[in-house]
mmCIF file of C-alpha atoms in Angstrom:
data_model
loop_
_atom_site.group_PDB
_atom_site.id
_atom_site.type_symbol
_atom_site.label_atom_id
_atom_site.label_comp_id
_atom_site.label_asym_id
_atom_site.label_seq_id
_atom_site.Cartn_x
_atom_site.Cartn_y
_atom_site.Cartn_z
ATOM 1 C CA UNK X 293 -42.283 260.428 208.117
ATOM 2 C CA UNK X 294 -43.703 257.717 210.135
ATOM 3 C CA UNK X 295 -41.617 254.456 210.628
ATOM 4 C CA UNK X 296 -44.840 252.028 211.453
ATOM 5 C CA UNK X 297 -46.518 249.086 210.853
ATOM 6 C CA UNK X 298 -49.668 248.535 208.740
ATOM 7 C CA UNK X 299 -51.382 248.507 212.221
ATOM 8 C CA UNK X 300 -51.355 245.239 215.531
ATOM 9 C CA UNK X 301 -51.816 241.966 214.007
ATOM 10 C CA UNK X 302 -55.124 241.625 216.031
ATOM 11 C CA UNK X 303 -56.500 244.746 214.349
ATOM 12 C CA UNK X 304 -55.657 243.656 210.989
ATOM 13 C CA UNK X 305 -57.071 240.127 211.716
ATOM 14 C CA UNK X 306 -60.778 241.623 212.913
ATOM 15 C CA UNK X 307 -59.924 243.961 209.914
ATOM 16 C CA UNK X 308 -60.190 240.568 207.326
ATOM 17 C CA UNK X 309 -62.777 238.415 209.814
ATOM 18 C CA UNK X 310 -64.981 241.636 209.109
ATOM 19 C CA UNK X 311 -64.395 240.897 205.611
ATOM 20 C CA UNK X 312 -65.348 237.533 205.708
ATOM 21 C CA UNK X 313 -68.145 237.883 207.186
ATOM 22 C CA UNK X 314 -69.349 240.635 205.128
ATOM 23 C CA UNK X 315 -68.899 238.367 201.978
ATOM 24 C CA UNK X 316 -70.693 236.100 203.692
ATOM 25 C CA UNK X 317 -73.766 237.559 204.907
ATOM 26 C CA UNK X 318 -74.014 239.165 201.317
ATOM 27 C CA UNK X 319 -73.584 235.876 199.402
ATOM 28 C CA UNK X 320 -77.057 234.252 201.869
ATOM 29 C CA UNK X 321 -78.637 237.349 200.235
ATOM 30 C CA UNK X 322 -78.117 236.948 196.687
ATOM 31 C CA UNK X 323 -78.488 232.774 196.769
ATOM 32 C CA UNK X 324 -81.599 234.031 199.331
ATOM 33 C CA UNK X 325 -83.200 237.016 196.754
ATOM 34 C CA UNK X 326 -82.267 234.257 193.727
ATOM 35 C CA UNK X 327 -84.464 231.161 195.760
ATOM 36 C CA UNK X 328 -87.479 233.229 196.083
ATOM 37 C CA UNK X 329 -87.522 234.690 192.634
ATOM 38 C CA UNK X 330 -86.686 231.053 191.253
ATOM 39 C CA UNK X 331 -89.661 230.118 193.914
ATOM 40 C CA UNK X 332 -91.945 232.095 192.966
ATOM 41 C CA UNK X 333 -91.227 232.270 189.294
ATOM 42 C CA UNK X 334 -92.637 228.899 189.222
ATOM 43 C CA UNK X 335 -95.128 228.887 191.326
ATOM 44 C CA UNK X 336 -96.542 231.776 188.186
ATOM 45 C CA UNK X 337 -95.340 229.789 185.418
ATOM 46 C CA UNK X 338 -98.596 228.762 183.194
ATOM 47 C CA UNK X 339 -99.474 225.115 182.238
ATOM 48 C CA UNK X 340 -101.566 224.399 179.299
ATOM 49 C CA UNK X 341 -101.725 220.308 176.999
ATOM 50 C CA UNK X 342 -99.557 220.835 174.348
ATOM 51 C CA UNK X 343 -98.729 217.506 173.647
ATOM 52 C CA UNK X 344 -99.632 214.119 173.012
ATOM 53 C CA UNK X 345 -99.027 210.895 172.520
ATOM 54 C CA UNK X 346 -100.723 209.251 169.251
ATOM 55 C CA UNK X 347 -100.008 206.279 166.771
ATOM 56 C CA UNK X 348 -96.889 207.013 164.652
ATOM 57 C CA UNK X 349 -95.684 209.888 166.573
ATOM 58 C CA UNK X 350 -91.818 210.418 165.843
ATOM 59 C CA UNK X 351 -90.046 208.751 168.716
ATOM 60 C CA UNK X 352 -87.312 210.309 171.220
ATOM 61 C CA UNK X 353 -84.174 211.495 169.445
ATOM 62 C CA UNK X 354 -81.117 213.023 171.462
ATOM 63 C CA UNK X 355 -80.555 216.119 172.892
ATOM 64 C CA UNK X 356 -84.462 217.781 173.291
ATOM 65 C CA UNK X 357 -86.925 220.173 171.252
ATOM 66 C CA UNK X 358 -89.096 222.779 172.400
ATOM 67 C CA UNK X 359 -91.716 223.497 169.474
ATOM 68 C CA UNK X 360 -92.095 228.062 170.061
ATOM 69 C CA UNK X 361 -94.675 229.608 169.451
ATOM 70 C CA UNK X 362 -95.828 233.285 169.020
ATOM 71 C CA UNK X 363 -99.981 233.354 168.530
ATOM 72 C CA UNK X 364 -101.599 236.085 167.076
ATOM 73 C CA UNK X 365 -104.513 236.020 168.872
ATOM 74 C CA UNK X 366 -106.626 239.058 169.573
ATOM 75 C CA UNK X 367 -108.684 237.732 171.730
ATOM 76 C CA UNK X 368 -106.655 239.564 174.808
ATOM 77 C CA UNK X 369 -106.534 243.325 172.720
ATOM 78 C CA UNK X 370 -108.703 245.957 173.314
ATOM 79 C CA UNK X 371 -109.799 247.644 170.397
ATOM 80 C CA UNK X 372 -107.921 250.988 170.628
ATOM 81 C CA UNK X 373 -104.708 248.339 171.655
ATOM 82 C CA UNK X 374 -105.878 246.220 168.136
ATOM 83 C CA UNK X 375 -104.909 250.085 166.421
ATOM 84 C CA UNK X 376 -101.862 250.655 168.036
ATOM 85 C CA UNK X 377 -100.183 247.616 166.682
ATOM 86 C CA UNK X 378 -101.233 247.617 163.475
ATOM 87 C CA UNK X 379 -103.602 244.042 164.441
ATOM 88 C CA UNK X 380 -106.704 244.594 163.136
ATOM 89 C CA UNK X 381 -110.257 243.582 164.216
ATOM 90 C CA UNK X 382 -110.848 239.817 164.034
ATOM 91 C CA UNK X 383 -110.636 237.046 166.154
ATOM 92 C CA UNK X 384 -107.966 234.990 163.442
ATOM 93 C CA UNK X 385 -105.718 232.646 166.625
ATOM 94 C CA UNK X 386 -103.605 231.352 163.848
ATOM 95 C CA UNK X 387 -99.619 231.299 164.580
ATOM 96 C CA UNK X 388 -97.684 234.087 163.555
ATOM 97 C CA UNK X 389 -93.961 232.697 164.815
ATOM 98 C CA UNK X 390 -93.260 228.773 164.931
ATOM 99 C CA UNK X 391 -89.947 227.489 165.673
ATOM 100 C CA UNK X 392 -88.120 224.087 166.755
ATOM 101 C CA UNK X 393 -85.067 225.195 169.252
ATOM 102 C CA UNK X 394 -82.879 221.979 169.874
ATOM 103 C CA UNK X 395 -79.738 221.560 172.155
ATOM 104 C CA UNK X 396 -78.234 219.058 173.417
ATOM 105 C CA UNK X 397 -74.323 217.825 173.496
ATOM 106 C CA UNK X 398 -73.450 220.312 170.550
ATOM 107 C CA UNK X 399 -74.340 224.409 170.808
ATOM 108 C CA UNK X 400 -78.445 225.097 170.716
ATOM 109 C CA UNK X 401 -79.745 224.891 166.936
ATOM 110 C CA UNK X 402 -83.225 227.479 166.367
ATOM 111 C CA UNK X 403 -85.192 226.022 162.895
ATOM 112 C CA UNK X 404 -87.608 228.574 162.151
ATOM 113 C CA UNK X 405 -90.752 227.168 159.952
ATOM 114 C CA UNK X 406 -92.494 230.024 158.243
ATOM 115 C CA UNK X 407 -96.242 230.235 159.289
ATOM 116 C CA UNK X 408 -96.797 229.619 154.472
ATOM 117 C CA UNK X 409 -94.824 226.177 155.195
ATOM 118 C CA UNK X 410 -97.459 223.705 152.943
ATOM 119 C CA UNK X 411 -97.792 221.113 154.751
ATOM 120 C CA UNK X 412 -100.505 218.804 156.354
ATOM 121 C CA UNK X 413 -102.510 219.047 158.919
ATOM 122 C CA UNK X 414 -103.783 216.216 160.359
ATOM 123 C CA UNK X 415 -107.571 215.711 159.956
ATOM 124 C CA UNK X 416 -107.628 218.673 157.391
ATOM 125 C CA UNK X 417 -106.059 217.843 154.445
ATOM 126 C CA UNK X 418 -102.446 220.021 153.295
ATOM 127 C CA UNK X 419 -102.572 223.466 154.333
ATOM 128 C CA UNK X 420 -100.856 226.222 155.315
ATOM 129 C CA UNK X 421 -98.904 224.911 158.813
ATOM 130 C CA UNK X 422 -99.797 227.868 160.710
ATOM 131 C CA UNK X 423 -103.461 227.812 160.402
ATOM 132 C CA UNK X 424 -103.268 224.078 162.293
ATOM 133 C CA UNK X 425 -103.477 226.150 165.320
ATOM 134 C CA UNK X 426 -106.752 227.166 164.516
ATOM 135 C CA UNK X 427 -108.517 223.647 163.572
ATOM 136 C CA UNK X 428 -106.845 221.779 167.087
ATOM 137 C CA UNK X 429 -105.156 224.627 169.324
ATOM 138 C CA UNK X 430 -101.160 223.571 170.064
ATOM 139 C CA UNK X 431 -101.613 219.795 170.577
ATOM 140 C CA UNK X 432 -102.888 219.946 166.785
ATOM 141 C CA UNK X 433 -99.866 222.083 166.170
ATOM 142 C CA UNK X 434 -97.420 220.560 168.258
ATOM 143 C CA UNK X 435 -98.791 216.972 166.073
ATOM 144 C CA UNK X 436 -98.530 218.571 162.674
ATOM 145 C CA UNK X 437 -94.983 219.929 163.022
ATOM 146 C CA UNK X 438 -93.605 216.699 164.975
ATOM 147 C CA UNK X 439 -95.406 214.747 161.168
ATOM 148 C CA UNK X 440 -93.506 217.617 158.655
ATOM 149 C CA UNK X 441 -90.224 217.449 160.492
ATOM 150 C CA UNK X 442 -90.463 213.623 162.208
ATOM 151 C CA UNK X 443 -89.077 215.378 165.525
ATOM 152 C CA UNK X 444 -90.558 214.391 168.559
ATOM 153 C CA UNK X 445 -91.454 217.687 170.721
ATOM 154 C CA UNK X 446 -90.298 217.485 174.269
ATOM 155 C CA UNK X 447 -91.458 221.320 174.752
ATOM 156 C CA UNK X 448 -93.977 223.556 174.270
ATOM 157 C CA UNK X 449 -93.440 227.537 174.728
ATOM 158 C CA UNK X 450 -95.890 230.125 173.758
ATOM 159 C CA UNK X 451 -96.155 233.991 174.060
ATOM 160 C CA UNK X 452 -99.442 236.326 172.399
ATOM 161 C CA UNK X 453 -99.247 239.143 170.647
ATOM 162 C CA UNK X 454 -100.139 241.349 174.014
ATOM 163 C CA UNK X 455 -97.732 239.857 176.208
ATOM 164 C CA UNK X 456 -93.810 239.800 173.513
ATOM 165 C CA UNK X 457 -95.227 243.604 173.476
ATOM 166 C CA UNK X 458 -95.351 243.799 177.406
ATOM 167 C CA UNK X 459 -91.971 241.727 177.690
ATOM 168 C CA UNK X 460 -90.322 244.797 175.289
ATOM 169 C CA UNK X 461 -91.415 247.371 177.961
ATOM 170 C CA UNK X 462 -90.405 245.444 180.654
ATOM 171 C CA UNK X 463 -86.788 245.647 179.296
ATOM 172 C CA UNK X 464 -87.306 249.259 178.698
ATOM 173 C CA UNK X 465 -86.866 248.392 174.640
ATOM 174 C CA UNK X 466 -84.940 246.252 172.631
ATOM 175 C CA UNK X 467 -81.697 247.016 170.440
ATOM 176 C CA UNK X 468 -81.926 245.950 166.655
ATOM 177 C CA UNK X 469 -80.000 246.882 163.032
ATOM 178 C CA UNK X 470 -81.605 247.589 160.221
ATOM 179 C CA UNK X 471 -78.793 247.321 157.050
ATOM 180 C CA UNK X 472 -81.751 248.950 154.870
ATOM 181 C CA UNK X 473 -84.946 251.052 155.896
ATOM 182 C CA UNK X 474 -88.082 248.782 156.654
ATOM 183 C CA UNK X 475 -91.809 250.207 155.470
ATOM 184 C CA UNK X 476 -94.865 248.351 155.807
ATOM 185 C CA UNK X 477 -98.015 249.997 156.258
ATOM 186 C CA UNK X 478 -99.797 246.901 157.540
ATOM 187 C CA UNK X 479 -97.690 246.564 160.318
ATOM 188 C CA UNK X 480 -96.653 250.122 161.035
ATOM 189 C CA UNK X 481 -93.305 249.589 160.355
ATOM 190 C CA UNK X 482 -91.435 252.477 159.291
ATOM 191 C CA UNK X 483 -88.174 252.293 160.105
ATOM 192 C CA UNK X 484 -84.675 253.956 158.334
ATOM 193 C CA UNK X 485 -81.929 251.836 157.787
ATOM 194 C CA UNK X 486 -78.921 252.043 161.138
ATOM 195 C CA UNK X 487 -79.721 250.217 164.739
ATOM 196 C CA UNK X 488 -82.367 251.765 167.622
ATOM 197 C CA UNK X 489 -83.695 251.255 170.234
ATOM 198 C CA UNK X 490 -87.221 249.865 169.989
ATOM 199 C CA UNK X 491 -89.900 249.448 172.178
ATOM 200 C CA UNK X 492 -92.843 246.779 172.285
ATOM 201 C CA UNK X 493 -94.468 248.275 169.870
ATOM 202 C CA UNK X 494 -91.991 249.267 166.806
ATOM 203 C CA UNK X 495 -89.933 245.428 167.334
ATOM 204 C CA UNK X 496 -93.682 243.832 166.855
ATOM 205 C CA UNK X 497 -94.290 246.168 163.433
ATOM 206 C CA UNK X 498 -90.641 245.041 162.730
ATOM 207 C CA UNK X 499 -91.205 241.337 163.424
ATOM 208 C CA UNK X 500 -94.516 241.570 161.480
ATOM 209 C CA UNK X 501 -93.803 242.855 158.675
ATOM 210 C CA UNK X 502 -93.814 241.112 155.150
ATOM 211 C CA UNK X 503 -95.754 242.378 152.902
ATOM 212 C CA UNK X 504 -93.079 245.508 151.187
ATOM 213 C CA UNK X 505 -89.997 242.659 152.056
ATOM 214 C CA UNK X 506 -88.881 241.332 148.946
ATOM 215 C CA UNK X 507 -88.130 238.016 150.595
ATOM 216 C CA UNK X 508 -91.772 237.926 151.964
ATOM 217 C CA UNK X 509 -92.293 235.792 154.798
ATOM 218 C CA UNK X 510 -88.164 234.023 154.842
ATOM 219 C CA UNK X 511 -87.330 237.495 155.528
ATOM 220 C CA UNK X 512 -89.788 237.652 158.297
ATOM 221 C CA UNK X 513 -88.625 234.719 159.996
ATOM 222 C CA UNK X 514 -85.184 236.115 159.948
ATOM 223 C CA UNK X 515 -86.044 239.242 161.438
ATOM 224 C CA UNK X 516 -88.343 237.131 164.166
ATOM 225 C CA UNK X 517 -84.803 235.205 165.137
ATOM 226 C CA UNK X 518 -82.781 239.048 165.377
ATOM 227 C CA UNK X 519 -85.836 239.966 167.433
ATOM 228 C CA UNK X 520 -85.766 236.726 170.095
ATOM 229 C CA UNK X 521 -82.116 236.875 169.826
ATOM 230 C CA UNK X 522 -81.986 240.409 171.279
ATOM 231 C CA UNK X 523 -84.967 239.272 173.986
ATOM 232 C CA UNK X 524 -82.228 237.163 175.524
ATOM 233 C CA UNK X 525 -79.704 238.867 175.400
ATOM 234 C CA UNK X 526 -81.239 241.611 176.907
ATOM 235 C CA UNK X 527 -82.980 239.637 179.689
ATOM 236 C CA UNK X 528 -78.824 238.318 180.581
ATOM 237 C CA UNK X 529 -77.887 241.396 180.885
ATOM 238 C CA UNK X 530 -76.272 243.270 183.724
ATOM 239 C CA UNK X 531 -78.355 245.505 184.370
ATOM 240 C CA UNK X 532 -82.117 243.161 184.593
ATOM 241 C CA UNK X 533 -79.907 240.570 186.876
ATOM 242 C CA UNK X 534 -78.038 243.327 188.733
ATOM 243 C CA UNK X 535 -81.150 244.842 189.781
ATOM 244 C CA UNK X 536 -83.265 243.363 191.940
ATOM 245 C CA UNK X 537 -86.732 245.192 191.423
ATOM 246 C CA UNK X 538 -85.658 245.450 187.780
ATOM 247 C CA UNK X 539 -85.105 241.802 187.435
ATOM 248 C CA UNK X 540 -88.415 240.593 189.310
ATOM 249 C CA UNK X 541 -90.265 242.967 186.959
ATOM 250 C CA UNK X 542 -88.644 241.869 183.982
ATOM 251 C CA UNK X 543 -89.784 238.215 185.157
ATOM 252 C CA UNK X 544 -93.039 238.807 186.413
ATOM 253 C CA UNK X 545 -94.212 240.259 182.200
ATOM 254 C CA UNK X 546 -92.086 237.791 180.865
ATOM 255 C CA UNK X 547 -94.173 234.439 183.203
ATOM 256 C CA UNK X 548 -97.423 236.924 182.899
ATOM 257 C CA UNK X 549 -96.581 236.278 178.684
ATOM 258 C CA UNK X 550 -95.380 232.451 178.512
ATOM 259 C CA UNK X 551 -97.334 229.199 178.713
ATOM 260 C CA UNK X 552 -96.004 225.973 178.691
ATOM 261 C CA UNK X 553 -96.877 222.149 178.343
ATOM 262 C CA UNK X 554 -97.411 220.278 181.645
ATOM 263 C CA UNK X 555 -94.677 218.927 182.010
ATOM 264 C CA UNK X 556 -92.086 221.717 181.619
ATOM 265 C CA UNK X 557 -90.804 224.102 185.277
ATOM 266 C CA UNK X 558 -88.868 226.646 185.642
ATOM 267 C CA UNK X 559 -85.655 224.826 185.477
ATOM 268 C CA UNK X 560 -86.572 223.433 182.044
ATOM 269 C CA UNK X 561 -87.454 227.313 181.124
ATOM 270 C CA UNK X 562 -84.247 228.216 182.069
ATOM 271 C CA UNK X 563 -82.296 226.142 180.009
ATOM 272 C CA UNK X 564 -84.833 227.063 176.806
ATOM 273 C CA UNK X 565 -83.805 231.552 177.927
ATOM 274 C CA UNK X 566 -79.688 230.354 178.925
ATOM 275 C CA UNK X 567 -80.150 228.488 175.177
ATOM 276 C CA UNK X 568 -81.683 231.069 173.269
ATOM 277 C CA UNK X 569 -79.025 233.905 174.918
ATOM 278 C CA UNK X 570 -76.227 231.006 173.244
ATOM 279 C CA UNK X 571 -77.578 231.777 170.413
ATOM 280 C CA UNK X 572 -77.953 235.643 170.225
ATOM 281 C CA UNK X 573 -74.486 235.576 171.232
ATOM 282 C CA UNK X 574 -73.338 234.010 168.340
ATOM 283 C CA UNK X 575 -72.983 230.203 169.845
ATOM 284 C CA UNK X 576 -74.998 226.955 167.777
ATOM 285 C CA UNK X 577 -77.226 227.964 164.821
ATOM 286 C CA UNK X 578 -80.225 229.592 163.173
ATOM 287 C CA UNK X 579 -81.916 229.637 160.105
ATOM 288 C CA UNK X 580 -84.875 228.534 157.998
ATOM 289 C CA UNK X 581 -85.892 225.359 156.977
ATOM 290 C CA UNK X 582 -84.756 225.038 153.350
ATOM 291 C CA UNK X 583 -87.272 225.578 150.967
ATOM 292 C CA UNK X 584 -88.018 225.781 147.052
ATOM 293 C CA UNK X 585 -90.977 227.232 145.894
ATOM 294 C CA UNK X 586 -91.709 230.059 147.669
ATOM 295 C CA UNK X 587 -94.929 232.326 146.145
ATOM 296 C CA UNK X 588 -96.556 229.046 144.737
ATOM 297 C CA UNK X 589 -100.657 229.743 144.745
ATOM 298 C CA UNK X 590 -102.202 227.082 146.021
ATOM 299 C CA UNK X 591 -106.415 226.867 144.378
ATOM 300 C CA UNK X 592 -109.012 227.627 148.278
ATOM 301 C CA UNK X 593 -105.300 227.665 150.269
ATOM 302 C CA UNK X 594 -103.583 230.722 148.383
ATOM 303 C CA UNK X 595 -99.303 231.201 148.166
ATOM 304 C CA UNK X 596 -97.688 228.726 149.741
ATOM 305 C CA UNK X 597 -94.143 227.841 150.687
ATOM 306 C CA UNK X 598 -92.950 224.305 149.407
ATOM 307 C CA UNK X 599 -89.988 222.268 151.756
ATOM 308 C CA UNK X 600 -86.871 221.183 149.652
ATOM 309 C CA UNK X 601 -87.778 217.923 150.896
ATOM 310 C CA UNK X 602 -84.339 216.572 150.866
ATOM 311 C CA UNK X 603 -82.749 219.405 152.043
ATOM 312 C CA UNK X 604 -85.290 219.717 155.186
ATOM 313 C CA UNK X 605 -85.033 216.097 156.004
ATOM 314 C CA UNK X 606 -81.047 216.581 155.873
ATOM 315 C CA UNK X 607 -81.735 219.207 158.883
ATOM 316 C CA UNK X 608 -84.382 217.138 160.368
ATOM 317 C CA UNK X 609 -82.029 214.226 160.810
ATOM 318 C CA UNK X 610 -78.713 216.106 162.105
ATOM 319 C CA UNK X 611 -80.989 217.503 165.039
ATOM 320 C CA UNK X 612 -82.530 214.640 165.655
ATOM 321 C CA UNK X 613 -79.528 212.775 165.794
ATOM 322 C CA UNK X 614 -77.794 216.060 168.187
ATOM 323 C CA UNK X 615 -75.455 216.349 164.820
ATOM 324 C CA UNK X 616 -74.443 219.794 163.530
ATOM 325 C CA UNK X 617 -77.335 221.021 161.157
ATOM 326 C CA UNK X 618 -76.801 221.954 157.818
ATOM 327 C CA UNK X 619 -77.546 225.495 157.081
ATOM 328 C CA UNK X 620 -77.071 227.734 154.177
ATOM 329 C CA UNK X 621 -75.224 231.066 156.113
ATOM 330 C CA UNK X 622 -78.927 231.916 157.225
ATOM 331 C CA UNK X 623 -77.842 233.654 160.379
#
């Protein structure tokens, strides 16, 4: 048996120096890759005029409010894609998804505004809130949301059908769990109860289903939040963040699908993404604006959702003050 020690001090010192230098080089490489991705992403970020001042605009509150919009525009889809995604052939330009993301000193809050919400659209009378985009683009939609909620929107982000599908596919799908079967011929949804990994087309069908859902539009907004959380969780997973080539592919696809307001930069987009990741992890609150009368028929408008004025006012006042929002367990 050898009675030698671990080796001469000089050799041990040389090994320690080599280890420290290797770790330093690795750290520099990681930082350099991150910086390159950050700068590259910032150059790719697309902007549009979505926020505008107007007489009577709500004052700024505490914290930051994002208006998150899912556009159902078919203009970028080929006839084959429209058929595969079950989105029809008309040139609709309404919004399928409208949410307000708030973050400040407390945990983030995500509030769904159902597309059938019956609210005043400036210059167009009272109609479904999702029609504001078709009537006047993102500026009119933003103004409509601000007037209906009393909240000033600080930031705006929009994703369309095709971009959404491509993001989910770039992530190699997302894992979603259903408490009960979901089938909807119009959206293409046909899922048994249980957990599964869905690709982009399946995920789109999942969130668009509402005609066979007993909760209608209210059920759909819950699935929209569930899917957004799953996407945010997948993007922040080690499988994506620790794989430079996959991270670059996901970033490229996500930024190609995303349009933000003129003042939003990558730092603010990352803040938004981190808040979504927190909500997906159970930090913060996700809810729907309180509704008092779903399924009310209005002549010339159709079936609408009427907000509970007292509950909605209490909710939006809490957001304006950056307080914890009141909910009814609507996750």
